XYZ file of C-alpha atoms in Angstrom:
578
model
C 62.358 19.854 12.321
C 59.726 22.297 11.246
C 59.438 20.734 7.560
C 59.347 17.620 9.042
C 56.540 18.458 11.675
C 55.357 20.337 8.419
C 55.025 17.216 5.686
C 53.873 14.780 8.959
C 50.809 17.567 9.646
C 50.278 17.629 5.825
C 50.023 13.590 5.493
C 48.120 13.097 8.700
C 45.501 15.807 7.153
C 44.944 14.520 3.730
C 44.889 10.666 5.493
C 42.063 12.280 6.969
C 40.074 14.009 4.536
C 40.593 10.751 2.257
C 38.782 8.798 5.289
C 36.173 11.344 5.465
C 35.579 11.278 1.728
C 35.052 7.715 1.898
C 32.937 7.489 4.653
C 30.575 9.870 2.645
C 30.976 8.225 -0.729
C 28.255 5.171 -1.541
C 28.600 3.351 -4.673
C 30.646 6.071 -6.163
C 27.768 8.843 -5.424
C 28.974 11.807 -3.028
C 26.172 11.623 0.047
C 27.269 15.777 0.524
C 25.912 16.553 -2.929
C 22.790 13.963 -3.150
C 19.615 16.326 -3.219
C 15.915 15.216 -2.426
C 13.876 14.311 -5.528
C 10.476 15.805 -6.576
C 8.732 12.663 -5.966
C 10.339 11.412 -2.845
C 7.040 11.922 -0.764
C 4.657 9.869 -3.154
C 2.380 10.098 -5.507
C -0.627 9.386 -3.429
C -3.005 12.407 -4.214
C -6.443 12.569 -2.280
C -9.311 13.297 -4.034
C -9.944 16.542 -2.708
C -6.885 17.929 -3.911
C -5.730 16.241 -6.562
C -3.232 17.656 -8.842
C -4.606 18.514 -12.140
C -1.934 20.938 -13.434
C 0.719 18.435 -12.590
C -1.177 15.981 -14.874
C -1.911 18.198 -17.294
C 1.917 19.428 -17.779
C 2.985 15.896 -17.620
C 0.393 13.699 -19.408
C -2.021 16.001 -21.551
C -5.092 15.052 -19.172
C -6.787 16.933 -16.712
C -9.213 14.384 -15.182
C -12.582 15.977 -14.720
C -14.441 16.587 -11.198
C -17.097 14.104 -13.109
C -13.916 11.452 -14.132
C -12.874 11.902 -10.047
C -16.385 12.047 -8.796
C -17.019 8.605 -10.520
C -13.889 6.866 -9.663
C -14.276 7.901 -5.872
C -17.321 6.274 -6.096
C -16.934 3.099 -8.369
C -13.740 2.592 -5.618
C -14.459 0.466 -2.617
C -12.358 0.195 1.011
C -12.664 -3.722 1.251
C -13.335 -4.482 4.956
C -10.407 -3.425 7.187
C -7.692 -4.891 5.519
C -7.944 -3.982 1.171
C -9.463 -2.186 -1.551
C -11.792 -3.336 -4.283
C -14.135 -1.341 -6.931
C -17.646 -2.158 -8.142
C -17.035 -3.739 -12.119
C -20.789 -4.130 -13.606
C -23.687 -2.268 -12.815
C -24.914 -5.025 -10.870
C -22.471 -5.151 -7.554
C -20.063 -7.136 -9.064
C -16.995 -6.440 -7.177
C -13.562 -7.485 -7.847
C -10.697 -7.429 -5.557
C -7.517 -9.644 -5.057
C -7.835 -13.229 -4.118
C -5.161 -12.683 -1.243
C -7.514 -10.561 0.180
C -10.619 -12.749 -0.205
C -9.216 -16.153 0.615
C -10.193 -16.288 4.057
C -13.997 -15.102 2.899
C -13.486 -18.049 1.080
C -12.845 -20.680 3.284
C -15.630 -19.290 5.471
C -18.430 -20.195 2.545
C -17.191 -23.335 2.109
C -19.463 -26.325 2.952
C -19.077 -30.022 4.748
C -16.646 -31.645 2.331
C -15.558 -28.729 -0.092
C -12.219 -27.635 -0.263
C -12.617 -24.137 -1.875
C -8.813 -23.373 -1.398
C -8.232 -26.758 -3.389
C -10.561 -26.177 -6.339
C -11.549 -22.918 -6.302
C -15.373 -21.543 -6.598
C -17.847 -20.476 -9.423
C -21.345 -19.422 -9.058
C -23.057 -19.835 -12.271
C -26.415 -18.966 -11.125
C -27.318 -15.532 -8.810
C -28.633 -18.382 -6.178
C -25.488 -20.266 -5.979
C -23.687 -17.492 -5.124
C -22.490 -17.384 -0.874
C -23.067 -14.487 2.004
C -19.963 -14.186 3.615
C -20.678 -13.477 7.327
C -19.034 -10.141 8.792
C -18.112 -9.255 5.302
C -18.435 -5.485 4.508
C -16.917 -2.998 1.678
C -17.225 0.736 2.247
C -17.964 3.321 -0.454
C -16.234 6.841 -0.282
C -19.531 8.863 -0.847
C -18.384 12.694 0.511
C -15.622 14.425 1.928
C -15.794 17.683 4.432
C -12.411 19.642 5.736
C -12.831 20.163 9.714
C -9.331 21.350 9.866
C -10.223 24.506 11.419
C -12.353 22.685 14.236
C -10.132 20.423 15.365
C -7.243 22.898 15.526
C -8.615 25.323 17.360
C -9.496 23.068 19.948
C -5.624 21.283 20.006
C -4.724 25.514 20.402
C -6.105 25.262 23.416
C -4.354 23.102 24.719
C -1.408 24.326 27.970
C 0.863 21.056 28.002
C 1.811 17.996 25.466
C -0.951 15.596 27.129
C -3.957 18.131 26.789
C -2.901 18.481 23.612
C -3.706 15.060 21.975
C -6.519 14.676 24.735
C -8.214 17.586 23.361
C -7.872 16.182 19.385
C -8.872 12.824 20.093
C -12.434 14.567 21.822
C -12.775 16.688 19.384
C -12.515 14.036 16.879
C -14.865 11.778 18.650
C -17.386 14.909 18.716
C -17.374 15.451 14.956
C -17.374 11.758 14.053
C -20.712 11.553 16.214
C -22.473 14.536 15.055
C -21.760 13.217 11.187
C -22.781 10.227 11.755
C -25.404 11.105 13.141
C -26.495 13.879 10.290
C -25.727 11.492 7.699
C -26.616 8.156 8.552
C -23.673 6.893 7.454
C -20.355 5.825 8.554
C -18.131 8.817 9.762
C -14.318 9.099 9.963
C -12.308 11.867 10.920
C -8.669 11.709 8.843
C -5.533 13.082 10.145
C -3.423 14.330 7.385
C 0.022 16.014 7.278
C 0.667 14.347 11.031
C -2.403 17.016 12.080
C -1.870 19.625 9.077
C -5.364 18.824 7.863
C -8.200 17.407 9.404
C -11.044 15.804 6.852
C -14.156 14.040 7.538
C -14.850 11.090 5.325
C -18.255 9.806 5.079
C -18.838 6.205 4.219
C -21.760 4.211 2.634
C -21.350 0.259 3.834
C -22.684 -2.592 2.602
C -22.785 -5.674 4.326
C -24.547 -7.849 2.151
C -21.726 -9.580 0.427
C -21.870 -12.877 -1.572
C -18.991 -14.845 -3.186
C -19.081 -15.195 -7.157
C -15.569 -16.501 -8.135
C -12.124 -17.618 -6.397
C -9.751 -19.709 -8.154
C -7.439 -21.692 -6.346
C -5.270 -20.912 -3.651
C -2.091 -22.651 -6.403
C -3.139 -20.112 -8.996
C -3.920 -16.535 -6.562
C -0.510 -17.483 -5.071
C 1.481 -19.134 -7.704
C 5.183 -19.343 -6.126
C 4.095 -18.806 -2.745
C 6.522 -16.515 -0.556
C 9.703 -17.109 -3.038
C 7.668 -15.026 -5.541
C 6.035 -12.717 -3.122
C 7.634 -9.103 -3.646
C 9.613 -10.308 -7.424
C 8.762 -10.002 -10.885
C 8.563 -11.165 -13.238
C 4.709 -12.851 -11.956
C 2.333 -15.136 -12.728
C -0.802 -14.937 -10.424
C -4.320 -14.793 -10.750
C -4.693 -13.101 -7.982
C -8.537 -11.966 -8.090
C -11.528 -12.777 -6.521
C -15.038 -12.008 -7.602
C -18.077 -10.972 -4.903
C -21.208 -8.834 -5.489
C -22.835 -6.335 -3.454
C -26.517 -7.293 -2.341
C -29.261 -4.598 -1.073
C -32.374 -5.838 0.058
C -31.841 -9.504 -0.682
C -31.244 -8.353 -4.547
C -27.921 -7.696 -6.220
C -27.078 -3.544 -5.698
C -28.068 -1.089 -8.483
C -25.708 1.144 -9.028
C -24.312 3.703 -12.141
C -20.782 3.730 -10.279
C -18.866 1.211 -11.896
C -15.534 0.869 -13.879
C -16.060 -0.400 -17.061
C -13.583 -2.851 -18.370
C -11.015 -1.911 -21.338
C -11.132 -4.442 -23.991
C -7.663 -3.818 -25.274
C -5.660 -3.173 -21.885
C -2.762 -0.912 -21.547
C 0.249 -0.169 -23.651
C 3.985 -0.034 -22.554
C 4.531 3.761 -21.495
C 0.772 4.706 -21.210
C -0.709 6.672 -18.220
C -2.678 4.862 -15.843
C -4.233 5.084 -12.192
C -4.234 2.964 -9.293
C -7.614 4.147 -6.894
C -7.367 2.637 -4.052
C -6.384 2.400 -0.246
C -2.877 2.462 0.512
C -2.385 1.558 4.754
C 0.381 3.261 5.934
C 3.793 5.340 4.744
C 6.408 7.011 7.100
C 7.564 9.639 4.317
C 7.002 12.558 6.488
C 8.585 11.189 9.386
C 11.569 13.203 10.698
C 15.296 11.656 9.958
C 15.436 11.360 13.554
C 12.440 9.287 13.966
C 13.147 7.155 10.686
C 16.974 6.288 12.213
C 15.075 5.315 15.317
C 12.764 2.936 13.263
C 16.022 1.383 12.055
C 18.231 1.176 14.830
C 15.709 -0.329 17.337
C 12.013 -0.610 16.574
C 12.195 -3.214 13.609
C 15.168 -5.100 14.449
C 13.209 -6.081 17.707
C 9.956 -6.690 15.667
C 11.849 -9.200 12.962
C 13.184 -10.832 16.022
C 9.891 -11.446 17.360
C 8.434 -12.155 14.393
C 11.109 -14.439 13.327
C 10.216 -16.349 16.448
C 6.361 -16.443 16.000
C 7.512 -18.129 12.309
C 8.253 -21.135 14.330
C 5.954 -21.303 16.005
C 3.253 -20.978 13.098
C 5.224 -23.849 11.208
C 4.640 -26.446 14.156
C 0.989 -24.761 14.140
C 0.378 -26.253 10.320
C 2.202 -29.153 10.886
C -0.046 -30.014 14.105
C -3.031 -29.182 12.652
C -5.975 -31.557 13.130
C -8.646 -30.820 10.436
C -8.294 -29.398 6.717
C -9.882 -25.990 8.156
C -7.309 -25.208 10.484
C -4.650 -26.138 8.737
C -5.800 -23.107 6.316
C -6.171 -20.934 8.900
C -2.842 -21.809 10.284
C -1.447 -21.671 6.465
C -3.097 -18.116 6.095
C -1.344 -16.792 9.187
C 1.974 -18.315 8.166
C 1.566 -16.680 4.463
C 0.353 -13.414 6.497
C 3.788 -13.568 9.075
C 6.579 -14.700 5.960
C 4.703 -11.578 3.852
C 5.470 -8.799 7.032
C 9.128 -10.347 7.098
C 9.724 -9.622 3.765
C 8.169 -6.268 4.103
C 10.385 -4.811 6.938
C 13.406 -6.397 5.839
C 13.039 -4.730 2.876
C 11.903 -1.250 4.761
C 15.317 -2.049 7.088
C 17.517 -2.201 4.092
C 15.953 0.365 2.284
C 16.606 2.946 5.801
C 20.171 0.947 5.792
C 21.217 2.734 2.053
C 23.016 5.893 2.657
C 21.695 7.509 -0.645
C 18.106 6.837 0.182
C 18.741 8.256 3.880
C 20.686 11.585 2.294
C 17.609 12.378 0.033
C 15.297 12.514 3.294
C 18.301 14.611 5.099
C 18.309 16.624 1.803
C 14.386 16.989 2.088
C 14.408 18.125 5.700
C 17.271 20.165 5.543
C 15.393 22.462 2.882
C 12.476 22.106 5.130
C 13.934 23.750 8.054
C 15.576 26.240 5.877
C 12.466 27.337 4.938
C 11.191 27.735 8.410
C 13.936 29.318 9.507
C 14.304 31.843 6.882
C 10.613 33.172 7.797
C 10.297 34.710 10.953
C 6.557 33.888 11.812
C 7.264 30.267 11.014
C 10.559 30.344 12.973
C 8.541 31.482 16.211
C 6.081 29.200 15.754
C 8.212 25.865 14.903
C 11.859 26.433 14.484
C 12.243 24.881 18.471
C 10.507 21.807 17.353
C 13.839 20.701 15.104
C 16.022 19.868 18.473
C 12.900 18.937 20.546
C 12.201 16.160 17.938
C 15.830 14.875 18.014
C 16.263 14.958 21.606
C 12.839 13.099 22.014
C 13.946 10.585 19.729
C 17.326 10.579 21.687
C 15.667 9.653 25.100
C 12.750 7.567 23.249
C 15.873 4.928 22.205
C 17.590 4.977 25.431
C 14.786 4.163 27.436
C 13.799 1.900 24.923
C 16.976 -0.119 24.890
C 16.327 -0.634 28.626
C 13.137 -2.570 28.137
C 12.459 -5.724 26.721
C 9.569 -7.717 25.205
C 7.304 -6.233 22.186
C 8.226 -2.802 20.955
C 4.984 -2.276 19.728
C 3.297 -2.696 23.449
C 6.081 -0.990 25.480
C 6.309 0.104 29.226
C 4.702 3.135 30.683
C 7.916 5.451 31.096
C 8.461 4.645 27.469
C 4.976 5.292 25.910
C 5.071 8.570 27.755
C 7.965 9.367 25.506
C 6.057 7.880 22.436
C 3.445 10.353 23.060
C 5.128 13.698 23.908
C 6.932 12.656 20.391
C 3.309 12.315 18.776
C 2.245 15.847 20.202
C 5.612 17.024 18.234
C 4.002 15.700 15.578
C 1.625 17.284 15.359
C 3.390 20.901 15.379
C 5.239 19.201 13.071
C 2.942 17.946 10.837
C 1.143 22.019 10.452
C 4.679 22.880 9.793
C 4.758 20.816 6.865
C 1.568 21.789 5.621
C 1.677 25.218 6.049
C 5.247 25.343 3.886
C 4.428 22.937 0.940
C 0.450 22.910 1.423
C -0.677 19.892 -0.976
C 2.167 20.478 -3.103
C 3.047 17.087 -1.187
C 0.749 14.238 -0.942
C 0.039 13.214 3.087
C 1.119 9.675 4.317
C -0.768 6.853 3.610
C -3.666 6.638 5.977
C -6.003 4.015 4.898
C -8.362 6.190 2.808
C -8.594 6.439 -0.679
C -6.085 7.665 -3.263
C -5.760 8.594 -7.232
C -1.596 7.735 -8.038
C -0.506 8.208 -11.382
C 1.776 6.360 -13.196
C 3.258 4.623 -16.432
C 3.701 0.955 -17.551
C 7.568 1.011 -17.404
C 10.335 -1.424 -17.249
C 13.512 -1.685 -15.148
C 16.501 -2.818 -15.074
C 17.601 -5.824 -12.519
C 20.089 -9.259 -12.300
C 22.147 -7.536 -14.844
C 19.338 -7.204 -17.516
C 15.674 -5.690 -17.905
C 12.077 -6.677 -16.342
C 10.005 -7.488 -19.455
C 7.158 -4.992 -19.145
C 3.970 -7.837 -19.613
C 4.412 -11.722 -19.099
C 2.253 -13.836 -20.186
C 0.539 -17.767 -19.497
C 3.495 -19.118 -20.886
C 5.725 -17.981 -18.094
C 3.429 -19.523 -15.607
C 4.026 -23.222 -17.439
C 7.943 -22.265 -17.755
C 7.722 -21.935 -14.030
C 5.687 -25.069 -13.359
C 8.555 -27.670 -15.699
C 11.438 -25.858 -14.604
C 10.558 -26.467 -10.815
C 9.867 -30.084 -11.747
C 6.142 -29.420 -10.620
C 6.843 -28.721 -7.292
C 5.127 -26.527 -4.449
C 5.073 -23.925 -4.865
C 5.057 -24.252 -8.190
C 2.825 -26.961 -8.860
C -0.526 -25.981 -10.882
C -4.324 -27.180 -10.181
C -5.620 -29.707 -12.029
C -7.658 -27.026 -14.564
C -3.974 -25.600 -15.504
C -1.999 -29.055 -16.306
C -3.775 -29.606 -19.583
C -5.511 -26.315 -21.119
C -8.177 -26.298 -23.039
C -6.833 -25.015 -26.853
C -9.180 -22.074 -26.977
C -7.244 -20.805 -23.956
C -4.227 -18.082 -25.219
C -1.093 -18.570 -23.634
C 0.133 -15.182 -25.632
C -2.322 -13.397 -23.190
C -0.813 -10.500 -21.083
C -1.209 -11.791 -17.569
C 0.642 -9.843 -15.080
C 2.588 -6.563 -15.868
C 4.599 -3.571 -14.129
C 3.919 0.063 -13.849
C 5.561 3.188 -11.526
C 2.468 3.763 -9.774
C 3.041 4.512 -6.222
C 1.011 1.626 -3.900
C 2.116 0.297 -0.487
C -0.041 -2.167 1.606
C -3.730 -1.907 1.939
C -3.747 -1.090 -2.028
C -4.040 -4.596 -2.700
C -7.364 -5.135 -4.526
C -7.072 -1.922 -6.077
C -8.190 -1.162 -9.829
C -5.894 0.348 -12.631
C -7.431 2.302 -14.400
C -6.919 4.150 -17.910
C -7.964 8.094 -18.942
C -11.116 6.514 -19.727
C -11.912 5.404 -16.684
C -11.780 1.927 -17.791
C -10.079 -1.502 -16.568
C -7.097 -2.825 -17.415
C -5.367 -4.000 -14.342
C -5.528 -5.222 -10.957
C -3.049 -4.387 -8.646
C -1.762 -6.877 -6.220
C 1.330 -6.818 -4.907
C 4.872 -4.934 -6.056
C 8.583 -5.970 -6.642
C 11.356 -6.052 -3.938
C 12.593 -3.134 -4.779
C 9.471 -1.131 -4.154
C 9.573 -2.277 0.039
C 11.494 1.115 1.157
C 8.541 3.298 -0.154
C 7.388 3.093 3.533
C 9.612 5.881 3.942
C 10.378 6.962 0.266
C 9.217 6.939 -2.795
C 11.336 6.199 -6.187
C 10.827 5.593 -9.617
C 14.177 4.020 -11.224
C 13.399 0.266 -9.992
C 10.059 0.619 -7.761
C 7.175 -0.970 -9.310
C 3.702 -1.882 -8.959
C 2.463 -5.048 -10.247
C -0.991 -5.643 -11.778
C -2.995 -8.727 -13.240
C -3.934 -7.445 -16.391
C -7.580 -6.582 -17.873
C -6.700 -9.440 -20.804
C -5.445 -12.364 -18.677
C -8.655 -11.508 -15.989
C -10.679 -12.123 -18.900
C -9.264 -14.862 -20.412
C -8.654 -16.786 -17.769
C -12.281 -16.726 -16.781
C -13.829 -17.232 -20.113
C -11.482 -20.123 -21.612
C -9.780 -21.959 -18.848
C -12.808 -21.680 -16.086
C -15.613 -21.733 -18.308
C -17.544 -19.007 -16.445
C -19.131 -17.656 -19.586
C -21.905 -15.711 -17.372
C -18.953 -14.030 -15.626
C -16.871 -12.814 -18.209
C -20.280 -11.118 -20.275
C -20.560 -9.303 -17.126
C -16.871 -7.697 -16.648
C -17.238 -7.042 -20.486
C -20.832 -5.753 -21.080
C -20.388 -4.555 -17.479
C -24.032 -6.211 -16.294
C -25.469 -9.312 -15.440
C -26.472 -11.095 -19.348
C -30.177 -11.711 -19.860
C-alpha cells in the first residue's frame, strides 16, 4: 500500500512539474531564465546627457558638443503633433507629408485639389502661409530638478504632492518665459527623477513649398501602414518666414549626396510622443488587461462611424477631412493592437519582470534606498489591484473615467513619482527617460531582418513602387497619380527610395531627419514596421525597425519626376539658387 501511495505521489508530482514547465515555456524559451536586455529601455538619449562613451566604444565617434549643439538646433518640434529640421540656409524645412497634409488642404484655393495633384511653388511668391502653423526650435536647456523637488518634499499626503509639482512647475515656466522671451516648458523625466526646463524659439510664419500627392505620401494606404518593404514619398516641403522674408539661419542639415550604406551608423533627431518603458509590470498588465481592450472597442466603433462620415460627405473638403480622420483612427488601431500583442508575448513581459526584479534588488540591498522606496513595490501593485477593480465597475471611455476611479489614477501617479527618483537615483542616465515629446539623438544602423520565412531587403527602390501598382491591377490603394503612370526616362527607377534601420522612434518622430556622423542627410523617417509597435513598452533590436525615405529617392523624385529644379539646388547646395 505504501509503494503504491508511493509511485501514485511520485506520478501526480512530476504530472505537475511537467504542467508547470509548460506553462513557463514560450516558443521553446524558459520564461524562469529570460533576463532583461541592455537596450530594453530605448535608445532615446536627450541632449543633455547624451552618451558619448557608449558611442565611442561602439561606433568610433564621439559626437562633439558643436556636432550636438548644431543638430539640436537645425531640429524642429513641428506644431503639436511631429518633428521636422531646417534643410537650406534659407528656412527650408522638410518634414513628412503625413504630417503636413492637412496644412495642405488648408492652402488650397476655389477649385484646386492639392491632395489630388499635389503642390509646387516655383517662385518665393507662389509659395502659401498656412494659418495656425508653427514649428518650435530647441534653443537651451536648464535642470530645475532640485526646485521642483524640494517643493514635492514638502508635501504631507499623495494630493499635496502633485498639487505642489504642478505649481511649482507653473512658477518656473512663467518666470522663464518671462526672462527669455521665449516659449518655456518644464519636462518631467524619469516619472519626476529629473526636472528640465526647455526653452523654445517659435516661428509662426510658415509657407508651403512642396506636397506631392496624397497616392504617392501614402502609397498602400493602411494595408502598408506599419510593413516593409515601402514605397512612399512621404515628405513635404515648407519654409520658415521672419519678417515677411524667408528665415536666415546657419542651423541647417546639409544633405549627403551619396546616402547611407547597409550597416553604417546613423541618427534619428527628433521628437518621439510617448513610451511606457518605465512603467511598473503591474501597471503595464493593467494597460493590457483593461485599459486598451476598452479603447480598441471604442475605437473600433468610432471606425464606423467615420466610414458613413466619408461616404456622406457633401463637398470634396470634407470628405478629406473626414478621410484624414479615418486614416488618423485605422493608424491608432494598428498601433495598440500591436502594443496589446506585444504586452500579450510572455518573453517580452519576462524581460520587463527581469528588469524590475534587478531593480528592486538593488533597492533593497541598500539600506538608505530601502527606507526611502522599498514600500513603494506593494503600494504600486495593490494600487494597480484596486485601480482595475474599480475600473471594471465603470463603463464608457477609459480615458475620461469616474471620480472614485481617477482618485485611484492619481494616488498611482504620486507613486510615480517616488518611483520615478527611484529609478533615477539607481541607474542615473545610464537609461534613457520615456518618450516625452521633446527632442532626442537615437543611434542606430541600417540593418535587415528576417520575416515571412525570408529577409527584409535593406533599400527598395522605384521599381517596387510600379511592382506594387501591376500586381494590384492599379487599384486603390495602389493606384499611382497621373505624374507616376508614365515616367519621364531621366527619372532612375534603381534609386534607393525607402530603407530600414534599428534606430529607436515611436510616434511623434515622424518628420524626423536621419542623419550621418557628418551631420548630413540621408533619410527621412516616417513611419516603422509591425514589428516595431510593442516599443511603447520595450525596446528590441532583432526585428524592430525604423523606416526612412532616403536622401537619393527625396532628390530624385523632385528633380526628374516633378520637375522642381529650384527645389532640388536648394536641398543640394543647401540655399535658395541665384
Amino acid at each position: 500500500m505504501n509503494k503504491l501511495f508511493l509511485r501514485l505521489f511520485v506520478s501526480v508530482f512530476v504530472l505537475i512539474s511537467a504542467v508547470s514547465f509548460a506553462q513557463n515555456v514560450h516558443n521553446g524559451v524558459n520564461l524562469y531564465e529570460v533576463k532583461a536586455g541592455k537596450f530594453d529601455n530605448g535608445k532615446m538619449w536627450t541632449f543633455d546627457n547624451p552618451p558619448l562613451e557608449y558611442f565611442k566604444q561602439t561606433y568610433g565617434f564621439t559626437p562633439s558638443k558643436e556636432w550636438l549643439d548644431h543638430a539640436r538646433m537645425s531640429a524642429l518640434k513641428f506644431a503639436t503633433y511631429c518633428s521636422a529640421s531646417f534643410v537650406s540656409e534659407d528656412g527650408l524645412v522638410m518634414t513628412n507629408h503625413h504630417c503636413g497634409r492637412e496644412n495642405v488642404t488648408k492652402v488650397a484655393k476655389d477649385g484646386e485639389n492639392l491632395a489630388e495633384n499635389g503642390f509646387y511653388a516655383s517662385t518665393l511668391a507662389e509659395e502659401r502661409k498656412v494659418p495656425d502653423l508653427f514649428v518650435d526650435q530647441l534653443v537651451q536647456i536648464i535642470d530645475v530638478t532640485k526646485e521642483v523637488q524640494a517643493e514635492i518634499d514638502k508635501a504631507k499626503d499623495e494630493e499635496e504632492r502633485i498639487n505642489l509639482r504642478d505649481r511649482k512647475i507653473e512658477q518656473l515656466e512663467k518666470y522663464w518665459s518671462e526672462k527669455t522671451g521665449n516659449i518655456a516648458q518644464v519636462v518631467s523625466f524619469y516619472s519626476g527623477g529629473q526636472y528640465s526646463v526647455y526653452i523654445y524659439k517659435r516661428y509662426d510664419d510658415v509657407r508651403l513649398v512642396f506636397a506631392p500627392e496624397n497616392q504617392a505620401g501614402y502609397f498602400g494606404g493602411d494595408y502598408d501602414n506599419f510593413t516593409y518593404p515601402r514605397y512612399n514619398l512621404d515628405v513635404t516641403y515648407f519654409r520658415v518666414y521672419e519678417n515677411g522674408k524667408p528665415l536666415k539661419t546657419e542651423f541647417y542639415f546639409k544633405w549627403s549626396k551619396n546616402g547611407a550604406d547597409s550597416g553604417e551608423v546613423i541618427f534619428v533627431v527628433g521628437n518621439p510622443a510617448s513610451t511606457g518603458r518605465l512603467k511598473s509590470t503591474a501597471e503595464l498588465e493593467y494597460m493590457r488587461d483593461y485599459m486598451y481592450p476598452k479603447y480598441l472597442e471604442l475605437l473600433s466603433k468610432a471606425i464606423v462611424y467615420q466610414k458613413m462620415a466619408i461616404e456622406n460627405s457633401s463637398s470634396p473638403a470634407e470628405k478629406q477631412e473626414a478621410e484624414d480622420n479615418y486614416f488618423s483612427m485605422m493608424n491608432s488601431l494598428k498601433v495598440v493592437s500591436g502594443i496589446v500583442k506585444g504586452l500579450n508575448d510572455p518573453v517580452l513581459m519576462a524581460r520587463k519582470k527581469d528588469f524590475e526584479k534587478t531593480f528592486w534588488s538593488k533597492i533593497e540591498s541598500n539600506s538608505k534606498l530601502k527606507e526611502k522606496y522599498g514600500y513603494l513595490k506593494n503600494e504600486i501593485k495593490e494600487t494597480v489591484k484596486e485601480l482595475l477593480s474599480e475600473s471594471k465597475k465603470s463603463t464608457g471611455n477609459p480615458f475620461n473615467p469616474p471620480e472614485n476611479v481617477r482618485k485611484i489614477q492619481n494616488s498611482l501617479d504620486a507613486k510615480n513619482i517616488l518611483l520615478g527618483r527611484a529609478l533615477y537615483e539607481v541607474y542615473g542616465n545610464s537609461i534613457p527617460p520615456d518618450a516625452t515629446f521633446t527632442l532626442r539623438l537615437a543611434d542606430g544602423v541600417i540593418s535587415s531582418y528576417e520575416y515571412n520565412g525570408t529577409i527584409a531587403p535593406v533599400f527598395t527602390t522605384f521599381y517596387g513602387i510600379y511592382d506594387r501598382y501591376y500586381g494590384f491591377r492599379k487599384q486603390h490603394p495602389f493606384n499611382l497619380p497621373e505624374r507616376w503612370k508614365n515616367p519621364p526616362p531621366e527619372f532612375r527607377l534603381e534609386t534607393p527610395f525607402n530603407f530600414i534601420s534599428t534606430n529607436d522612434i515611436i510616434g511623434g518622430n515622424s518628420g524626423s531627419p536621419v542623419i550621418n556622423k557628418d551631420g548630413e542627410i540621408v533619410g527621412l523617417a516616417f513611419d516603422g514596421n509591425i514589428e516595431s509597435l510593442p516599443s511603447d513598452f520595450i525596446y528590441t533590436t532583432e526585428a524592430n525597425r525604423m523606416i526612412a525615405v532616403d536622401s537619393r529617392g527625396l532628390t530624385e523624385a523632385v528633380k526628374n519626376l516633378y520637375k522642381a529644379t529650384k527645389l532640388y539646388e536648394e536641398l543640394i547646395n543647401g540655399k535658395i539658387p541665384e
